[in-house]
Amino acid sequence: MKFQIVSDSSCDLPKERAQELGVDIVPFYVSFEEENYMKEGVDISVEDFYQMMADRAGTFPKTSMPSVQDYVDVFEKYVKDGVPVLCICLNAAFSGSIQSAMNAKNQILEDYPEAQIEVVDSEEVTALQGMFVEEACRLRGAELDLKEAVKLLEEIRPTGRIFFTTNDLDYLQHGGRIGRAAATIGNVLKIKPMIEYVNKELVSAGVSRGRKKSLQSVIDKAKAYIEADHIDLKEYRIGLECGLDKEEFGKFEEQVKAAFRDYEGEIKRFEVFHVGATIGVHTGPYPTGIALLKRCRY
C-alpha cells in the first residue's frame, strides 16, 4: 500500500511543489518581538518573513516547533483510512519537532493501534531535508513499502552537505555562533562568514572579504569537495539556496551553472530552495548556498 509522506516545514519545499508531490507540510511557528506566533508558509510567506527581517534591523525573530496536536491532526486524516504514514523531521539537534511527531504517533496509536506510522529524523536541514523528502516521494512512486523506503532513506542521511554564506554577522552572533566583538569587527570590515553543514552540524568554514568573493567561495568550496571526494554527480541531487535578494540569486545561479559546465552530463538539474525560517533566524535575510544529497540506491 502506498504511504502518505508528511514533513515539517523545515524542508523548505514550496507549497506548489509539496502539493504536486502529495506531501503534507506541518508548519513551524515564527514570531517577531514576542508578537503572536505565525505559521510558516500559512500565516506568513518566506518572502514576507525575510522582508520583515530586513525592515526591522536589530530585531531577531524566533521560531517554535510544531505542536503535538499539529501532527495528530495530520496523522489522523490518513490512519483512520488505514493509510501508512512516513513523517520526516528536521535534524533533532536543531529542534524538538521530531519529539512532537513521536508524541503524536504514540497518541494516535492509543486510538488506532493498527496504524503504521514511521517518524524519521532526516538529520538534514533546509534544502537537504527538502531533497530527502523528494527521495521519499520517488521511492513511494516506485511502489516500495514503508519499511523498505525508510531503510533506503536512512542510508543517504550521512551524504548531506551544504556550503553557504550570509551577509550579516549579527544573526550568527545572536544565535551564539560567534562572539559580539567578532561580529562587530567583521561587519565593519565587510567580512562574510563561510559556513558548512556537515555531520549534522553547522560549522565555520572561514571568511571572505565582501559579498561577491563570499559567493564565489561557496562555488569554489562545493567544487573542491566534489573533486576531493570523487563525487559522481549522476548519483546526487543538487540544490541552490536563496534568501530575500532574488536578483542577486539569479546572478549566483548563472555563476554556478557556468562553474559546473564540465559536469553538464552528470547533473540532471539544479533545484532552487528558499531557505525558510528555521535556519533563516540564524542567517539573516541573505543566505545563499549549494546543497548536495545522494540519491537512494533504487
CSV table of C-alpha atoms in Angstrom, one decimal:
chain,number,residue,atom,x,y,z
A,1,MET,CA,0.0,0.0,0.0
A,2,LYS,CA,1.2,3.5,-0.8
A,3,PHE,CA,2.1,5.6,2.2
A,4,GLN,CA,1.5,9.2,2.9
A,5,ILE,CA,4.5,11.5,3.4
A,6,VAL,CA,4.5,14.2,6.0
A,7,SER,CA,7.3,16.7,6.7
A,8,ASP,CA,7.7,19.7,9.0
A,9,SER,CA,8.2,23.0,7.1
A,10,SER,CA,12.0,23.0,7.6
A,11,CYS,CA,12.1,21.0,4.3
A,12,ASP,CA,11.6,24.4,2.6
A,13,LEU,CA,9.5,22.8,-0.3
A,14,PRO,CA,7.4,25.5,-2.0
A,15,LYS,CA,3.7,25.0,-1.4
A,16,GLU,CA,3.0,24.2,-5.0
A,17,ARG,CA,5.8,21.6,-5.1
A,18,ALA,CA,4.6,19.9,-1.9
A,19,GLN,CA,1.1,19.7,-3.4
A,20,GLU,CA,2.5,18.3,-6.6
A,21,LEU,CA,4.4,15.6,-4.7
A,22,GLY,CA,1.4,14.9,-2.4
A,23,VAL,CA,3.3,15.9,0.8
A,24,ASP,CA,1.6,17.3,3.9
A,25,ILE,CA,3.6,20.1,5.5
A,26,VAL,CA,3.4,20.7,9.2
A,27,PRO,CA,4.5,24.3,9.8
A,28,PHE,CA,6.9,25.7,12.3
A,29,TYR,CA,5.9,28.9,14.0
A,30,VAL,CA,7.7,32.3,13.8
A,31,SER,CA,7.4,35.4,15.9
A,32,PHE,CA,8.9,38.9,15.8
A,33,GLU,CA,9.4,40.8,19.1
A,34,GLU,CA,7.3,38.3,21.1
A,35,GLU,CA,4.3,39.1,18.9
A,36,ASN,CA,1.8,36.4,18.1
A,37,TYR,CA,3.4,33.3,16.6
A,38,MET,CA,2.6,32.8,12.9
A,39,LYS,CA,2.5,29.5,11.0
A,40,GLU,CA,5.4,29.5,8.5
A,41,GLY,CA,4.1,29.2,4.9
A,42,VAL,CA,0.5,29.7,6.1
A,43,ASP,CA,0.2,32.9,8.0
A,44,ILE,CA,3.5,34.3,6.7
A,45,SER,CA,5.4,33.5,3.5
A,46,VAL,CA,9.1,33.1,3.3
A,47,GLU,CA,9.4,36.2,1.3
A,48,ASP,CA,7.5,38.3,3.9
A,49,PHE,CA,9.5,36.7,6.7
A,50,TYR,CA,12.7,37.9,5.2
A,51,GLN,CA,11.3,41.3,4.3
A,52,MET,CA,10.2,41.8,7.9
A,53,MET,CA,13.8,40.9,9.0
A,54,ALA,CA,15.2,43.4,6.6
A,55,ASP,CA,12.7,46.1,7.6
A,56,ARG,CA,13.3,45.5,11.3
A,57,ALA,CA,17.1,45.8,11.6
A,58,GLY,CA,18.2,44.7,15.0
A,59,THR,CA,15.1,42.5,15.6
A,60,PHE,CA,15.8,38.8,15.9
A,61,PRO,CA,12.8,36.6,15.2
A,62,LYS,CA,12.2,33.3,17.0
A,63,THR,CA,10.8,30.0,15.8
A,64,SER,CA,8.8,27.4,17.6
A,65,MET,CA,8.4,23.8,16.7
A,66,PRO,CA,5.1,22.3,15.6
A,67,SER,CA,2.9,21.1,18.5
A,68,VAL,CA,1.9,17.5,19.1
A,69,GLN,CA,-1.7,18.4,18.1
A,70,ASP,CA,-0.4,19.8,14.8
A,71,TYR,CA,1.0,16.4,14.0
A,72,VAL,CA,-2.0,14.5,15.4
A,73,ASP,CA,-4.4,16.4,13.1
A,74,VAL,CA,-2.4,15.4,10.0
A,75,PHE,CA,-1.7,11.8,11.0
A,76,GLU,CA,-5.3,11.1,11.9
A,77,LYS,CA,-6.5,12.1,8.4
A,78,TYR,CA,-4.7,9.1,7.0
A,79,VAL,CA,-4.5,6.4,9.6
A,80,LYS,CA,-8.3,6.4,10.1
A,81,ASP,CA,-8.5,5.2,6.5
A,82,GLY,CA,-5.7,2.6,7.0
A,83,VAL,CA,-3.1,4.6,5.1
A,84,PRO,CA,0.5,4.2,6.4
A,85,VAL,CA,2.4,7.5,7.2
A,86,LEU,CA,6.0,8.4,6.8
A,87,CYS,CA,6.9,11.6,8.8
A,88,ILE,CA,10.2,13.3,8.0
A,89,CYS,CA,11.5,15.8,10.5
A,90,LEU,CA,14.3,18.4,10.9
A,91,ASN,CA,17.6,17.3,12.4
A,92,ALA,CA,16.8,16.6,16.1
A,93,ALA,CA,19.9,18.6,17.1
A,94,PHE,CA,18.2,21.7,15.8
A,95,SER,CA,14.6,21.3,17.1
A,96,GLY,CA,12.2,19.2,19.1
A,97,SER,CA,9.9,18.8,16.1
A,98,ILE,CA,10.7,15.1,15.9
A,99,GLN,CA,9.7,14.7,19.6
A,100,SER,CA,6.4,16.4,18.9
A,101,ALA,CA,5.9,13.9,16.0
A,102,MET,CA,6.8,10.9,18.2
A,103,ASN,CA,4.4,12.0,20.9
A,104,ALA,CA,1.7,12.4,18.3
A,105,LYS,CA,2.4,8.9,16.9
A,106,ASN,CA,2.0,7.5,20.4
A,107,GLN,CA,-1.2,9.4,21.0
A,108,ILE,CA,-2.6,8.2,17.6
A,109,LEU,CA,-1.7,4.6,18.4
A,110,GLU,CA,-3.9,4.7,21.5
A,111,ASP,CA,-6.9,5.3,19.3
A,112,TYR,CA,-5.7,3.4,16.2
A,113,PRO,CA,-3.5,0.5,17.5
A,114,GLU,CA,-3.1,-0.9,13.9
A,115,ALA,CA,-1.8,2.4,12.5
A,116,GLN,CA,1.5,2.3,10.6
A,117,ILE,CA,3.5,5.5,11.3
A,118,GLU,CA,7.2,5.9,10.8
A,119,VAL,CA,8.8,9.0,12.2
A,120,VAL,CA,12.3,9.6,10.7
A,121,ASP,CA,15.0,12.1,11.8
A,122,SER,CA,16.2,13.3,8.4
A,123,GLU,CA,19.4,14.6,10.1
A,124,GLU,CA,19.2,17.3,7.5
A,125,VAL,CA,18.1,21.0,7.3
A,126,THR,CA,16.5,23.2,4.7
A,127,ALA,CA,17.3,22.1,1.0
A,128,LEU,CA,18.8,18.8,2.2
A,129,GLN,CA,15.6,18.0,4.0
A,130,GLY,CA,13.6,19.0,1.0
A,131,MET,CA,15.6,16.7,-1.3
A,132,PHE,CA,15.4,14.0,1.3
A,133,VAL,CA,11.6,14.3,1.2
A,134,GLU,CA,11.7,14.2,-2.6
A,135,GLU,CA,13.7,11.0,-2.5
A,136,ALA,CA,11.0,9.6,-0.2
A,137,CYS,CA,8.4,10.5,-2.8
A,138,ARG,CA,10.5,8.8,-5.6
A,139,LEU,CA,10.6,5.6,-3.5
A,140,ARG,CA,6.9,5.8,-2.9
A,141,GLY,CA,6.3,6.2,-6.6
A,142,ALA,CA,8.4,3.1,-7.3
A,143,GLU,CA,5.9,1.1,-5.1
A,144,LEU,CA,8.3,0.4,-2.2
A,145,ASP,CA,6.5,-0.2,1.0
A,146,LEU,CA,7.0,2.0,4.1
A,147,LYS,CA,9.7,-0.2,5.8
A,148,GLU,CA,11.7,-0.6,2.6
A,149,ALA,CA,11.6,3.2,1.9
A,150,VAL,CA,12.8,4.1,5.5
A,151,LYS,CA,15.7,1.7,5.2
A,152,LEU,CA,17.0,3.2,2.0
A,153,LEU,CA,16.4,6.8,3.2
A,154,GLU,CA,18.5,6.1,6.3
A,155,GLU,CA,21.4,5.2,4.2
A,156,ILE,CA,21.7,8.6,2.5
A,157,ARG,CA,21.5,10.7,5.6
A,158,PRO,CA,25.3,11.0,6.1
A,159,THR,CA,25.8,12.2,2.5
A,160,GLY,CA,24.1,15.6,3.0
A,161,ARG,CA,26.4,18.7,2.7
A,162,ILE,CA,25.7,22.4,2.4
A,163,PHE,CA,28.2,25.2,1.5
A,164,PHE,CA,26.8,28.7,2.1
A,165,THR,CA,27.4,32.2,3.2
A,166,THR,CA,25.3,35.1,4.6
A,167,ASN,CA,25.5,38.8,4.5
A,168,ASP,CA,25.2,39.8,8.2
A,169,LEU,CA,27.2,38.5,11.2
A,170,ASP,CA,24.7,39.9,13.7
A,171,TYR,CA,22.3,36.9,13.4
A,172,LEU,CA,25.1,34.4,13.9
A,173,GLN,CA,26.2,36.4,16.9
A,174,HIS,CA,22.7,36.5,18.4
A,175,GLY,CA,22.5,32.7,17.9
A,176,GLY,CA,25.7,32.2,19.7
A,177,ARG,CA,27.7,31.0,16.7
A,178,ILE,CA,30.3,33.9,17.0
A,179,GLY,CA,31.1,36.4,19.7
A,180,ARG,CA,29.9,40.0,19.8
A,181,ALA,CA,33.3,41.5,19.2
A,182,ALA,CA,33.9,39.3,16.2
A,183,ALA,CA,30.6,40.3,14.7
A,184,THR,CA,31.2,44.0,15.2
A,185,ILE,CA,34.7,43.9,13.7
A,186,GLY,CA,33.5,41.6,10.9
A,187,ASN,CA,30.6,43.9,9.9
A,188,VAL,CA,32.9,46.9,9.8
A,189,LEU,CA,35.5,45.1,7.6
A,190,LYS,CA,32.7,43.6,5.5
A,191,ILE,CA,33.8,40.1,6.3
A,192,LYS,CA,31.4,37.4,5.3
A,193,PRO,CA,31.2,34.1,7.0
A,194,MET,CA,31.6,30.8,5.1
A,195,ILE,CA,29.6,28.0,6.7
A,196,GLU,CA,29.2,24.3,6.0
A,197,TYR,CA,26.6,21.8,7.1
A,198,VAL,CA,28.3,18.5,7.7
A,199,ASN,CA,27.8,15.6,10.1
A,200,LYS,CA,24.6,17.1,11.3
A,201,GLU,CA,26.2,20.4,12.3
A,202,LEU,CA,26.7,23.9,11.1
A,203,VAL,CA,30.4,24.6,11.2
A,204,SER,CA,32.6,27.6,10.3
A,205,ALA,CA,34.5,27.2,7.1
A,206,GLY,CA,36.4,30.5,7.1
A,207,VAL,CA,35.6,34.0,5.9
A,208,SER,CA,35.7,36.1,2.8
A,209,ARG,CA,36.1,39.8,2.3
A,210,GLY,CA,33.0,41.2,0.7
A,211,ARG,CA,29.8,39.6,-0.6
A,212,LYS,CA,31.0,39.0,-4.2
A,213,LYS,CA,34.0,37.0,-3.0
A,214,SER,CA,32.0,35.0,-0.5
A,215,LEU,CA,29.5,33.9,-3.2
A,216,GLN,CA,32.4,32.8,-5.4
A,217,SER,CA,33.9,31.0,-2.4
A,218,VAL,CA,30.7,29.0,-2.0
A,219,ILE,CA,31.1,27.7,-5.5
A,220,ASP,CA,34.8,27.0,-5.1
A,221,LYS,CA,34.3,25.1,-1.8
A,222,ALA,CA,31.5,23.0,-3.3
A,223,LYS,CA,33.6,22.1,-6.4
A,224,ALA,CA,36.6,21.3,-4.2
A,225,TYR,CA,34.5,18.9,-2.1
A,226,ILE,CA,33.1,17.2,-5.2
A,227,GLU,CA,36.6,16.7,-6.7
A,228,ALA,CA,38.3,15.7,-3.5
A,229,ASP,CA,35.7,13.1,-2.6
A,230,HIS,CA,35.3,11.9,-6.2
A,231,ILE,CA,31.6,12.6,-6.1
A,232,ASP,CA,29.6,11.2,-9.0
A,233,LEU,CA,27.0,13.9,-9.6
A,234,LYS,CA,24.8,11.5,-11.5
A,235,GLU,CA,24.1,9.9,-8.1
A,236,TYR,CA,23.3,13.2,-6.4
A,237,ARG,CA,20.7,15.9,-6.1
A,238,ILE,CA,21.9,19.5,-6.1
A,239,GLY,CA,20.0,22.3,-4.5
A,240,LEU,CA,20.7,26.0,-4.7
A,241,GLU,CA,19.6,28.0,-1.7
A,242,CYS,CA,18.5,31.7,-1.6
A,243,GLY,CA,17.1,34.3,0.7
A,244,LEU,CA,15.5,37.7,0.0
A,245,ASP,CA,17.5,39.1,-2.9
A,246,LYS,CA,16.2,37.3,-6.0
A,247,GLU,CA,18.2,39.5,-8.4
A,248,GLU,CA,21.5,38.6,-6.6
A,249,PHE,CA,20.5,35.0,-6.5
A,250,GLY,CA,19.8,34.9,-10.2
A,251,LYS,CA,23.3,36.0,-10.9
A,252,PHE,CA,24.6,33.5,-8.4
A,253,GLU,CA,22.6,30.7,-10.2
A,254,GLU,CA,24.2,31.7,-13.5
A,255,GLN,CA,27.7,31.6,-11.9
A,256,VAL,CA,27.0,28.1,-10.5
A,257,LYS,CA,25.8,26.8,-13.9
A,258,ALA,CA,28.9,28.3,-15.6
A,259,ALA,CA,31.3,26.8,-13.0
A,260,PHE,CA,29.7,23.4,-13.3
A,261,ARG,CA,29.6,23.3,-17.1
A,262,ASP,CA,32.1,20.4,-17.1
A,263,TYR,CA,29.5,18.3,-15.2
A,264,GLU,CA,26.6,19.0,-17.5
A,265,GLY,CA,26.3,15.4,-18.5
A,266,GLU,CA,26.1,14.4,-14.9
A,267,ILE,CA,23.8,17.0,-13.4
A,268,LYS,CA,20.0,16.4,-14.0
A,269,ARG,CA,19.1,19.9,-12.7
A,270,PHE,CA,19.7,22.4,-10.1
A,271,GLU,CA,16.8,22.6,-7.6
A,272,VAL,CA,16.0,26.0,-6.0
A,273,PHE,CA,15.0,26.3,-2.4
A,274,HIS,CA,14.1,29.4,-0.4
A,275,VAL,CA,15.8,29.0,3.0
A,276,GLY,CA,13.0,29.0,5.5
A,277,ALA,CA,12.5,30.5,9.0
A,278,THR,CA,14.0,27.6,10.9
A,279,ILE,CA,17.5,28.3,9.5
A,280,GLY,CA,16.8,31.9,8.4
A,281,VAL,CA,16.6,33.1,12.1
A,282,HIS,CA,20.3,32.2,12.4
A,283,THR,CA,21.5,33.5,9.0
A,284,GLY,CA,19.5,36.7,8.5
A,285,PRO,CA,17.7,37.5,5.2
A,286,TYR,CA,20.5,36.8,2.8
A,287,PRO,CA,21.7,33.2,3.0
A,288,THR,CA,23.0,31.7,-0.3
A,289,GLY,CA,24.4,28.3,-0.8
A,290,ILE,CA,24.8,24.9,-2.6
A,291,ALA,CA,23.5,21.7,-1.1
A,292,LEU,CA,24.3,18.1,-2.2
A,293,LEU,CA,22.5,14.9,-1.2
A,294,LYS,CA,23.0,11.4,-2.6
A,295,ARG,CA,20.1,9.7,-4.3
A,296,CYS,CA,18.8,6.5,-2.8
A,297,ARG,CA,20.2,3.3,-4.4
A,298,TYR,CA,17.0,2.3,-6.2
